[in-house]
PDB file of N, CA and C in Angstrom:
ATOM      1  N   MET A   2     -20.814 -10.309 -39.867  1.00 80.00           N
ATOM      2  CA  MET A   2     -18.988 -10.547 -39.577  1.00 80.00           C
ATOM      3  C   MET A   2     -18.275 -12.261 -40.024  1.00 80.00           C
ATOM      4  N   ALA A   3     -17.579 -12.341 -40.204  1.00 89.00           N
ATOM      5  CA  ALA A   3     -17.236 -14.317 -40.598  1.00 89.00           C
ATOM      6  C   ALA A   3     -16.549 -14.600 -39.142  1.00 89.00           C
ATOM      7  N   PRO A   4     -16.723 -16.617 -39.627  1.00 87.00           N
ATOM      8  CA  PRO A   4     -17.698 -17.234 -38.922  1.00 87.00           C
ATOM      9  C   PRO A   4     -15.956 -17.617 -37.570  1.00 87.00           C
ATOM     10  N   GLU A   5     -14.714 -16.807 -38.037  1.00 91.00           N
ATOM     11  CA  GLU A   5     -13.882 -17.245 -37.837  1.00 91.00           C
ATOM     12  C   GLU A   5     -13.785 -16.439 -37.042  1.00 91.00           C
ATOM     13  N   ALA A   6     -13.825 -14.728 -36.860  1.00 91.00           N
ATOM     14  CA  ALA A   6     -13.846 -13.214 -36.289  1.00 91.00           C
ATOM     15  C   ALA A   6     -14.598 -13.574 -35.008  1.00 91.00           C
ATOM     16  N   ILE A   7     -16.050 -14.092 -35.539  1.00 92.00           N
ATOM     17  CA  ILE A   7     -16.551 -14.360 -34.531  1.00 92.00           C
ATOM     18  C   ILE A   7     -16.223 -15.774 -33.532  1.00 92.00           C
ATOM     19  N   VAL A   8     -15.058 -16.521 -34.592  1.00 93.00           N
ATOM     20  CA  VAL A   8     -14.982 -17.770 -32.954  1.00 93.00           C
ATOM     21  C   VAL A   8     -13.415 -16.976 -32.323  1.00 93.00           C
ATOM     22  N   LYS A   9     -13.056 -16.553 -32.677  1.00 94.00           N
ATOM     23  CA  LYS A   9     -12.349 -15.548 -32.412  1.00 94.00           C
ATOM     24  C   LYS A   9     -12.606 -14.595 -30.881  1.00 94.00           C
ATOM     25  N   MET A  10     -13.439 -13.618 -31.551  1.00 95.00           N
ATOM     26  CA  MET A  10     -13.949 -12.865 -30.358  1.00 95.00           C
ATOM     27  C   MET A  10     -14.420 -13.194 -28.778  1.00 95.00           C
ATOM     28  N   GLN A  11     -15.269 -14.309 -29.249  1.00 95.00           N
ATOM     29  CA  GLN A  11     -16.290 -15.899 -28.418  1.00 95.00           C
ATOM     30  C   GLN A  11     -14.632 -15.581 -27.740  1.00 95.00           C
ATOM     31  N   ALA A  12     -13.429 -16.531 -28.235  1.00 94.00           N
ATOM     32  CA  ALA A  12     -11.930 -16.544 -27.544  1.00 94.00           C
ATOM     33  C   ALA A  12     -11.998 -15.652 -26.430  1.00 94.00           C
ATOM     34  N   ARG A  13     -11.885 -14.297 -26.559  1.00 94.00           N
ATOM     35  CA  ARG A  13     -11.718 -12.917 -25.893  1.00 94.00           C
ATOM     36  C   ARG A  13     -12.249 -13.001 -25.213  1.00 94.00           C
ATOM     37  N   VAL A  14     -13.825 -12.920 -25.000  1.00 94.00           N
ATOM     38  CA  VAL A  14     -14.469 -13.171 -25.003  1.00 94.00           C
ATOM     39  C   VAL A  14     -14.936 -13.888 -22.861  1.00 94.00           C
ATOM     40  N   ASP A  15     -13.937 -15.002 -23.579  1.00 96.00           N
ATOM     41  CA  ASP A  15     -14.277 -16.071 -22.792  1.00 96.00           C
ATOM     42  C   ASP A  15     -13.216 -15.778 -21.970  1.00 96.00           C
ATOM     43  N   GLU A  16     -11.959 -15.404 -22.061  1.00 96.00           N
ATOM     44  CA  GLU A  16     -10.178 -15.173 -21.576  1.00 96.00           C
ATOM     45  C   GLU A  16     -10.611 -14.467 -21.354  1.00 96.00           C
ATOM     46  N   LEU A  17     -11.663 -12.881 -20.932  1.00 97.00           N
ATOM     47  CA  LEU A  17     -11.099 -12.309 -19.593  1.00 97.00           C
ATOM     48  C   LEU A  17     -12.713 -12.362 -18.916  1.00 97.00           C
ATOM     49  N   LYS A  18     -13.593 -12.963 -19.557  1.00 97.00           N
ATOM     50  CA  LYS A  18     -14.328 -13.105 -18.050  1.00 97.00           C
ATOM     51  C   LYS A  18     -13.446 -14.606 -17.411  1.00 97.00           C
ATOM     52  N   GLN A  19     -13.655 -14.534 -17.656  1.00 98.00           N
ATOM     53  CA  GLN A  19     -11.458 -15.971 -16.708  1.00 98.00           C
ATOM     54  C   GLN A  19     -11.083 -15.495 -16.010  1.00 98.00           C
ATOM     55  N   ASN A  20     -10.238 -14.640 -16.746  1.00 98.00           N
ATOM     56  CA  ASN A  20      -9.059 -13.921 -16.116  1.00 98.00           C
ATOM     57  C   ASN A  20      -9.655 -12.304 -15.180  1.00 98.00           C
ATOM     58  N   ARG A  21     -11.110 -12.105 -14.964  1.00 98.00           N
ATOM     59  CA  ARG A  21     -12.137 -11.135 -14.631  1.00 98.00           C
ATOM     60  C   ARG A  21     -12.004 -12.008 -13.255  1.00 98.00           C
ATOM     61  N   GLN A  22     -12.663 -13.494 -13.567  1.00 98.00           N
ATOM     62  CA  GLN A  22     -12.391 -14.463 -12.255  1.00 98.00           C
ATOM     63  C   GLN A  22     -11.959 -14.186 -11.109  1.00 98.00           C
ATOM     64  N   ILE A  23     -10.033 -14.359 -12.010  1.00 98.00           N
ATOM     65  CA  ILE A  23      -9.485 -15.146 -10.567  1.00 98.00           C
ATOM     66  C   ILE A  23      -9.154 -13.295 -10.703  1.00 98.00           C
ATOM     67  N   LEU A  24      -9.127 -12.127 -10.770  1.00 98.00           N
ATOM     68  CA  LEU A  24      -8.766 -11.133 -10.175  1.00 98.00           C
ATOM     69  C   LEU A  24     -10.340 -10.974  -9.407  1.00 98.00           C
ATOM     70  N   ILE A  25     -11.497 -10.859  -8.796  1.00 98.00           N
ATOM     71  CA  ILE A  25     -12.389 -10.350  -8.078  1.00 98.00           C
ATOM     72  C   ILE A  25     -12.089 -12.225  -6.390  1.00 98.00           C
ATOM     73  N   GLU A  26     -11.192 -13.144  -7.155  1.00 98.00           N
ATOM     74  CA  GLU A  26     -11.050 -14.221  -6.615  1.00 98.00           C
ATOM     75  C   GLU A  26      -9.630 -13.981  -5.448  1.00 98.00           C
ATOM     76  N   GLY A  27      -8.838 -13.743  -6.245  1.00 98.00           N
ATOM     77  CA  GLY A  27      -7.631 -12.289  -5.855  1.00 98.00           C
ATOM     78  C   GLY A  27      -7.584 -11.575  -5.008  1.00 98.00           C
ATOM     79  N   LEU A  28      -8.217 -10.095  -5.529  1.00 98.00           N
ATOM     80  CA  LEU A  28      -8.704  -9.091  -4.895  1.00 98.00           C
ATOM     81  C   LEU A  28      -9.059  -9.390  -3.398  1.00 98.00           C
ATOM     82  N   LEU A  29     -11.029 -10.411  -3.178  1.00 97.00           N
ATOM     83  CA  LEU A  29     -11.420 -11.322  -2.377  1.00 97.00           C
ATOM     84  C   LEU A  29     -10.652 -11.472  -1.218  1.00 97.00           C
ATOM     85  N   THR A  30      -9.447 -11.655  -1.326  1.00 96.00           N
ATOM     86  CA  THR A  30      -8.005 -12.309  -0.319  1.00 96.00           C
ATOM     87  C   THR A  30      -7.221 -10.690   0.532  1.00 96.00           C
ATOM     88  N   CYS A  31      -7.364 -10.361  -0.423  1.00 96.00           N
ATOM     89  CA  CYS A  31      -6.941  -9.174   0.119  1.00 96.00           C
ATOM     90  C   CYS A  31      -7.062  -8.403   1.851  1.00 96.00           C
ATOM     91  N   GLU A  32      -6.235  -8.380   2.160  1.00 95.00           N
ATOM     92  CA  GLU A  32      -6.860  -7.795   3.807  1.00 95.00           C
ATOM     93  C   GLU A  32      -7.435  -5.659   3.585  1.00 95.00           C
ATOM     94  N   ARG A  33      -7.339  -5.131   2.599  1.00 96.00           N
ATOM     95  CA  ARG A  33      -7.252  -3.686   2.300  1.00 96.00           C
ATOM     96  C   ARG A  33      -9.212  -3.630   1.458  1.00 96.00           C
ATOM     97  N   VAL A  34      -9.295  -5.000   1.200  1.00 97.00           N
ATOM     98  CA  VAL A  34     -10.646  -5.132   0.333  1.00 97.00           C
ATOM     99  C   VAL A  34     -11.553  -5.010   1.260  1.00 97.00           C
ATOM    100  N   GLU A  35     -12.027  -3.247   1.206  1.00 97.00           N
ATOM    101  CA  GLU A  35     -13.838  -3.546   1.639  1.00 97.00           C
ATOM    102  C   GLU A  35     -15.248  -4.740   0.904  1.00 97.00           C
ATOM    103  N   LYS A  36     -14.556  -4.286   0.353  1.00 98.00           N
ATOM    104  CA  LYS A  36     -15.908  -5.060  -0.927  1.00 98.00           C
ATOM    105  C   LYS A  36     -15.124  -5.100  -2.502  1.00 98.00           C
ATOM    106  N   VAL A  37     -15.866  -6.177  -3.535  1.00 98.00           N
ATOM    107  CA  VAL A  37     -15.554  -5.747  -4.233  1.00 98.00           C
ATOM    108  C   VAL A  37     -16.689  -5.744  -4.773  1.00 98.00           C
ATOM    109  N   PHE A  38     -17.445  -4.698  -5.764  1.00 98.00           N
ATOM    110  CA  PHE A  38     -18.445  -4.520  -6.168  1.00 98.00           C
ATOM    111  C   PHE A  38     -18.846  -6.553  -7.436  1.00 98.00           C
ATOM    112  N   GLU A  39     -20.390  -6.620  -7.742  1.00 96.00           N
ATOM    113  CA  GLU A  39     -20.387  -6.822  -8.826  1.00 96.00           C
ATOM    114  C   GLU A  39     -20.558  -6.586 -10.264  1.00 96.00           C
ATOM    115  N   THR A  40     -20.182  -6.774 -11.316  1.00 97.00           N
ATOM    116  CA  THR A  40     -19.626  -6.565 -12.617  1.00 97.00           C
ATOM    117  C   THR A  40     -19.955  -7.485 -13.821  1.00 97.00           C
ATOM    118  N   GLU A  41     -20.089  -7.377 -14.263  1.00 96.00           N
ATOM    119  CA  GLU A  41     -20.078  -8.519 -16.512  1.00 96.00           C
ATOM    120  C   GLU A  41     -19.550  -6.949 -17.148  1.00 96.00           C
ATOM    121  N   ALA A  42     -18.698  -6.330 -16.328  1.00 96.00           N
ATOM    122  CA  ALA A  42     -17.291  -5.223 -17.180  1.00 96.00           C
ATOM    123  C   ALA A  42     -16.432  -5.774 -17.476  1.00 96.00           C
ATOM    124  N   ASN A  43     -15.201  -5.289 -17.928  1.00 97.00           N
ATOM    125  CA  ASN A  43     -14.662  -6.114 -18.122  1.00 97.00           C
ATOM    126  C   ASN A  43     -13.316  -4.637 -17.325  1.00 97.00           C
ATOM    127  N   PHE A  44     -14.261  -4.253 -16.304  1.00 98.00           N
ATOM    128  CA  PHE A  44     -13.461  -3.440 -15.018  1.00 98.00           C
ATOM    129  C   PHE A  44     -14.055  -4.163 -14.129  1.00 98.00           C
ATOM    130  N   VAL A  45     -12.910  -4.268 -12.472  1.00 98.00           N
ATOM    131  CA  VAL A  45     -13.628  -4.814 -11.447  1.00 98.00           C
ATOM    132  C   VAL A  45     -13.355  -3.024 -10.045  1.00 98.00           C
ATOM    133  N   LEU A  46     -15.196  -3.443  -9.409  1.00 98.00           N
ATOM    134  CA  LEU A  46     -15.251  -1.775  -8.532  1.00 98.00           C
ATOM    135  C   LEU A  46     -14.578  -2.389  -7.635  1.00 98.00           C
ATOM    136  N   ILE A  47     -14.003  -1.441  -6.772  1.00 98.00           N
ATOM    137  CA  ILE A  47     -13.512  -2.409  -5.795  1.00 98.00           C
ATOM    138  C   ILE A  47     -13.274  -1.048  -4.443  1.00 98.00           C
ATOM    139  N   ARG A  48     -14.090  -1.428  -2.666  1.00 98.00           N
ATOM    140  CA  ARG A  48     -14.064  -0.034  -2.145  1.00 98.00           C
ATOM    141  C   ARG A  48     -12.801  -0.163  -1.290  1.00 98.00           C
ATOM    142  N   PHE A  49     -11.834   0.155  -0.774  1.00 98.00           N
ATOM    143  CA  PHE A  49     -10.070  -0.677   0.124  1.00 98.00           C
ATOM    144  C   PHE A  49     -10.596  -0.139   1.377  1.00 98.00           C
ATOM    145  N   LYS A  50      -9.555  -0.307   2.037  1.00 96.00           N
ATOM    146  CA  LYS A  50      -9.561   0.857   3.022  1.00 96.00           C
ATOM    147  C   LYS A  50      -8.165   2.006   2.430  1.00 96.00           C
ATOM    148  N   ASP A  51      -8.425   2.939   3.050  1.00 96.00           N
ATOM    149  CA  ASP A  51      -7.018   4.048   2.398  1.00 96.00           C
ATOM    150  C   ASP A  51      -6.978   3.904   1.112  1.00 96.00           C
ATOM    151  N   ALA A  52      -7.910   4.089  -0.322  1.00 97.00           N
ATOM    152  CA  ALA A  52      -8.183   4.082  -1.235  1.00 97.00           C
ATOM    153  C   ALA A  52      -7.217   5.388  -2.025  1.00 97.00           C
ATOM    154  N   ASN A  53      -6.946   5.787  -1.388  1.00 97.00           N
ATOM    155  CA  ASN A  53      -6.040   6.986  -1.987  1.00 97.00           C
ATOM    156  C   ASN A  53      -4.940   6.195  -1.725  1.00 97.00           C
ATOM    157  N   ARG A  54      -4.303   6.229  -0.794  1.00 97.00           N
ATOM    158  CA  ARG A  54      -3.042   5.451  -0.474  1.00 97.00           C
ATOM    159  C   ARG A  54      -2.450   4.508  -1.235  1.00 97.00           C
ATOM    160  N   LEU A  55      -3.294   3.735  -1.620  1.00 97.00           N
ATOM    161  CA  LEU A  55      -3.005   2.754  -2.490  1.00 97.00           C
ATOM    162  C   LEU A  55      -3.005   3.465  -4.187  1.00 97.00           C
ATOM    163  N   PHE A  56      -4.275   3.859  -4.403  1.00 98.00           N
ATOM    164  CA  PHE A  56      -3.396   4.301  -5.297  1.00 98.00           C
ATOM    165  C   PHE A  56      -2.578   4.724  -6.129  1.00 98.00           C
ATOM    166  N   ASP A  57      -1.644   5.947  -5.503  1.00 98.00           N
ATOM    167  CA  ASP A  57      -0.005   6.669  -4.898  1.00 98.00           C
ATOM    168  C   ASP A  57       0.623   5.098  -4.985  1.00 98.00           C
ATOM    169  N   GLU A  58       0.462   4.383  -4.218  1.00 97.00           N
ATOM    170  CA  GLU A  58       1.110   2.867  -4.306  1.00 97.00           C
ATOM    171  C   GLU A  58       1.496   1.679  -4.942  1.00 97.00           C
ATOM    172  N   LEU A  59       0.443   2.015  -5.989  1.00 98.00           N
ATOM    173  CA  LEU A  59       0.343   0.996  -7.097  1.00 98.00           C
ATOM    174  C   LEU A  59       0.934   1.633  -7.886  1.00 98.00           C
ATOM    175  N   LYS A  60       0.163   3.702  -8.170  1.00 97.00           N
ATOM    176  CA  LYS A  60       1.345   4.208  -9.311  1.00 97.00           C
ATOM    177  C   LYS A  60       2.349   3.864  -9.609  1.00 97.00           C
ATOM    178  N   THR A  61       3.211   4.118  -8.819  1.00 97.00           N
ATOM    179  CA  THR A  61       4.349   3.954  -8.287  1.00 97.00           C
ATOM    180  C   THR A  61       5.029   3.143  -8.707  1.00 97.00           C
ATOM    181  N   ARG A  62       4.930   2.201  -8.458  1.00 96.00           N
ATOM    182  CA  ARG A  62       4.992   1.064  -9.192  1.00 96.00           C
ATOM    183  C   ARG A  62       4.135   0.529 -10.908  1.00 96.00           C
ATOM    184  N   SER A  63       4.223   1.396 -10.952  1.00 96.00           N
ATOM    185  CA  SER A  63       3.873   1.265 -12.693  1.00 96.00           C
ATOM    186  C   SER A  63       2.550   0.360 -12.600  1.00 96.00           C
ATOM    187  N   ILE A  64       1.078   0.252 -11.330  1.00 97.00           N
ATOM    188  CA  ILE A  64       0.496  -0.093 -12.045  1.00 97.00           C
ATOM    189  C   ILE A  64      -0.751   1.214 -11.686  1.00 97.00           C
ATOM    190  N   PHE A  65      -1.227   1.131 -13.319  1.00 97.00           N
ATOM    191  CA  PHE A  65      -2.171   2.262 -13.458  1.00 97.00           C
ATOM    192  C   PHE A  65      -3.567   1.827 -13.575  1.00 97.00           C
ATOM    193  N   ILE A  66      -4.287   1.949 -12.531  1.00 97.00           N
ATOM    194  CA  ILE A  66      -6.095   2.394 -12.192  1.00 97.00           C
ATOM    195  C   ILE A  66      -5.833   3.980 -12.468  1.00 97.00           C
ATOM    196  N   ARG A  67      -7.684   3.805 -12.026  1.00 98.00           N
ATOM    197  CA  ARG A  67      -8.324   4.615 -11.490  1.00 98.00           C
ATOM    198  C   ARG A  67      -9.028   5.517 -10.654  1.00 98.00           C
ATOM    199  N   ASN A  68      -9.237   5.930 -10.254  1.00 98.00           N
ATOM    200  CA  ASN A  68      -9.342   6.387  -8.599  1.00 98.00           C
ATOM    201  C   ASN A  68     -10.686   6.925  -8.202  1.00 98.00           C
ATOM    202  N   GLN A  69     -11.724   6.542  -8.021  1.00 98.00           N
ATOM    203  CA  GLN A  69     -13.057   6.895  -8.256  1.00 98.00           C
ATOM    204  C   GLN A  69     -13.849   7.092  -6.562  1.00 98.00           C
ATOM    205  N   THR A  70     -12.357   7.867  -5.723  1.00 96.00           N
ATOM    206  CA  THR A  70     -13.357   8.156  -4.843  1.00 96.00           C
ATOM    207  C   THR A  70     -13.656   8.994  -4.830  1.00 96.00           C
ATOM    208  N   ALA A  71     -13.635   9.978  -6.329  1.00 95.00           N
ATOM    209  CA  ALA A  71     -14.314  11.697  -6.027  1.00 95.00           C
ATOM    210  C   ALA A  71     -15.445  11.480  -6.666  1.00 95.00           C
ATOM    211  N   GLN A  72     -15.500  10.147  -6.973  1.00 96.00           N
ATOM    212  CA  GLN A  72     -17.519  10.232  -7.117  1.00 96.00           C
ATOM    213  C   GLN A  72     -18.305  10.345  -6.442  1.00 96.00           C
ATOM    214  N   ILE A  73     -19.763  10.384  -6.751  1.00 96.00           N
ATOM    215  CA  ILE A  73     -20.483  10.118  -5.671  1.00 96.00           C
ATOM    216  C   ILE A  73     -20.850   9.207  -5.665  1.00 96.00           C
ATOM    217  N   SER A  74     -21.125   8.865  -4.059  1.00 96.00           N
ATOM    218  CA  SER A  74     -20.924   7.165  -3.194  1.00 96.00           C
ATOM    219  C   SER A  74     -19.911   6.528  -3.735  1.00 96.00           C
ATOM    220  N   LEU A  75     -19.237   6.328  -4.290  1.00 97.00           N
ATOM    221  CA  LEU A  75     -17.552   5.698  -4.801  1.00 97.00           C
ATOM    222  C   LEU A  75     -16.772   5.661  -3.501  1.00 97.00           C
ATOM    223  N   ASP A  76     -16.932   6.604  -2.919  1.00 97.00           N
ATOM    224  CA  ASP A  76     -15.466   7.157  -1.238  1.00 97.00           C
ATOM    225  C   ASP A  76     -14.717   5.179  -1.586  1.00 97.00           C
ATOM    226  N   GLY A  77     -13.465   5.928  -1.368  1.00 98.00           N
ATOM    227  CA  GLY A  77     -12.752   4.697  -1.046  1.00 98.00           C
ATOM    228  C   GLY A  77     -12.490   3.588  -1.904  1.00 98.00           C
ATOM    229  N   CYS A  78     -13.622   3.878  -2.835  1.00 98.00           N
ATOM    230  CA  CYS A  78     -13.455   2.305  -4.481  1.00 98.00           C
ATOM    231  C   CYS A  78     -12.398   3.042  -5.536  1.00 98.00           C
ATOM    232  N   LEU A  79     -11.638   2.039  -6.014  1.00 98.00           N
ATOM    233  CA  LEU A  79     -10.804   1.769  -7.544  1.00 98.00           C
ATOM    234  C   LEU A  79     -11.111   1.208  -8.479  1.00 98.00           C
ATOM    235  N   ARG A  80     -10.720   1.604  -9.149  1.00 98.00           N
ATOM    236  CA  ARG A  80     -11.441   1.301 -10.508  1.00 98.00           C
ATOM    237  C   ARG A  80     -10.226  -0.097 -11.017  1.00 98.00           C
ATOM    238  N   ILE A  81     -10.379  -1.273 -11.057  1.00 98.00           N
ATOM    239  CA  ILE A  81      -9.523  -1.969 -12.055  1.00 98.00           C
ATOM    240  C   ILE A  81      -9.464  -2.714 -13.570  1.00 98.00           C
ATOM    241  N   SER A  82      -8.545  -2.753 -14.526  1.00 98.00           N
ATOM    242  CA  SER A  82      -9.155  -2.942 -15.608  1.00 98.00           C
ATOM    243  C   SER A  82      -8.537  -4.264 -15.930  1.00 98.00           C
ATOM    244  N   VAL A  83      -9.437  -6.061 -16.428  1.00 98.00           N
ATOM    245  CA  VAL A  83      -9.178  -6.286 -16.336  1.00 98.00           C
ATOM    246  C   VAL A  83      -8.765  -6.564 -17.355  1.00 98.00           C
ATOM    247  N   GLY A  84      -7.397  -7.347 -17.447  1.00 96.00           N
ATOM    248  CA  GLY A  84      -6.012  -7.624 -18.432  1.00 96.00           C
ATOM    249  C   GLY A  84      -6.121  -9.105 -18.535  1.00 96.00           C
ATOM    250  N   THR A  85      -4.614  -9.834 -19.359  1.00 97.00           N
ATOM    251  CA  THR A  85      -4.492 -10.641 -18.595  1.00 97.00           C
ATOM    252  C   THR A  85      -4.347 -11.481 -17.607  1.00 97.00           C
ATOM    253  N   ARG A  86      -4.039 -12.473 -17.519  1.00 97.00           N
ATOM    254  CA  ARG A  86      -4.515 -13.268 -16.781  1.00 97.00           C
ATOM    255  C   ARG A  86      -2.857 -12.507 -15.858  1.00 97.00           C
ATOM    256  N   SER A  87      -0.953 -12.892 -16.255  1.00 97.00           N
ATOM    257  CA  SER A  87      -0.628 -11.997 -15.225  1.00 97.00           C
ATOM    258  C   SER A  87      -0.669 -11.083 -15.136  1.00 97.00           C
ATOM    259  N   GLU A  88      -1.291  -9.557 -16.275  1.00 97.00           N
ATOM    260  CA  GLU A  88      -1.565  -8.418 -14.683  1.00 97.00           C
ATOM    261  C   GLU A  88      -2.283  -9.042 -14.370  1.00 97.00           C
ATOM    262  N   CYS A  89      -3.708 -10.005 -14.085  1.00 97.00           N
ATOM    263  CA  CYS A  89      -4.076  -9.893 -13.378  1.00 97.00           C
ATOM    264  C   CYS A  89      -3.242 -10.273 -11.492  1.00 97.00           C
ATOM    265  N   GLU A  90      -2.941 -11.080 -11.975  1.00 97.00           N
ATOM    266  CA  GLU A  90      -2.338 -12.019 -10.861  1.00 97.00           C
ATOM    267  C   GLU A  90      -1.332 -10.811  -9.875  1.00 97.00           C
ATOM    268  N   LYS A  91      -0.361  -9.868 -11.455  1.00 97.00           N
ATOM    269  CA  LYS A  91       0.520  -8.283 -10.592  1.00 97.00           C
ATOM    270  C   LYS A  91       0.093  -8.045  -9.689  1.00 97.00           C
ATOM    271  N   VAL A  92      -0.847  -7.372  -9.691  1.00 97.00           N
ATOM    272  CA  VAL A  92      -2.175  -6.679  -9.210  1.00 97.00           C
ATOM    273  C   VAL A  92      -2.719  -6.928  -7.985  1.00 97.00           C
ATOM    274  N   ILE A  93      -2.685  -8.267  -7.899  1.00 98.00           N
ATOM    275  CA  ILE A  93      -3.251  -9.251  -6.682  1.00 98.00           C
ATOM    276  C   ILE A  93      -2.360  -9.004  -5.965  1.00 98.00           C
ATOM    277  N   GLU A  94      -0.899  -9.800  -6.456  1.00 97.00           N
ATOM    278  CA  GLU A  94       0.201 -10.028  -5.094  1.00 97.00           C
ATOM    279  C   GLU A  94       0.359  -8.793  -5.043  1.00 97.00           C
ATOM    280  N   THR A  95       1.348  -7.629  -5.923  1.00 97.00           N
ATOM    281  CA  THR A  95       1.252  -5.772  -4.736  1.00 97.00           C
ATOM    282  C   THR A  95       0.458  -5.696  -4.311  1.00 97.00           C
ATOM    283  N   ILE A  96      -0.574  -5.417  -4.374  1.00 97.00           N
ATOM    284  CA  ILE A  96      -1.566  -5.224  -3.378  1.00 97.00           C
ATOM    285  C   ILE A  96      -1.105  -6.051  -1.246  1.00 97.00           C
ATOM    286  N   ARG A  97      -1.388  -7.921  -2.116  1.00 96.00           N
ATOM    287  CA  ARG A  97      -0.721  -8.031  -1.314  1.00 96.00           C
ATOM    288  C   ARG A  97       0.511  -7.772  -0.500  1.00 96.00           C
ATOM    289  N   ALA A  98       1.912  -7.823  -1.423  1.00 95.00           N
ATOM    290  CA  ALA A  98       2.612  -7.495  -0.695  1.00 95.00           C
ATOM    291  C   ALA A  98       2.928  -5.989   0.795  1.00 95.00           C
ATOM    292  N   LEU A  99       1.304  -4.917   0.073  1.00 94.00           N
ATOM    293  CA  LEU A  99       0.841  -3.970   0.282  1.00 94.00           C
ATOM    294  C   LEU A  99       0.453  -3.335   1.884  1.00 94.00           C
ATOM    295  N   GLY A 100      -0.144  -5.025   1.812  1.00 84.00           N
ATOM    296  CA  GLY A 100      -1.172  -5.141   3.019  1.00 84.00           C
ATOM    297  C   GLY A 100      -1.794  -4.496   2.742  1.00 84.00           C
TER     298      GLY A 100
END
């Protein structure tokens, strides 16, 4: 890999890590959140109060996340991919507004 490509890749990784932290910190302030699981991935797994309803509410607002509630041991969990800073902020603001 060319040195310029490595620099660009590292910048993108750093941005992803920053956005993931913004997403996690914002989610922790939402009253529907029961638990945010530790992660090093490009997504965050969260246990919510009434996850299925929240999933549907977000979907009607064109926010598409993954519903994990049918998976073993993931009852009430939704998976949110880490996006751009503005995308992460939009998800947080929407979840807060939904109560």
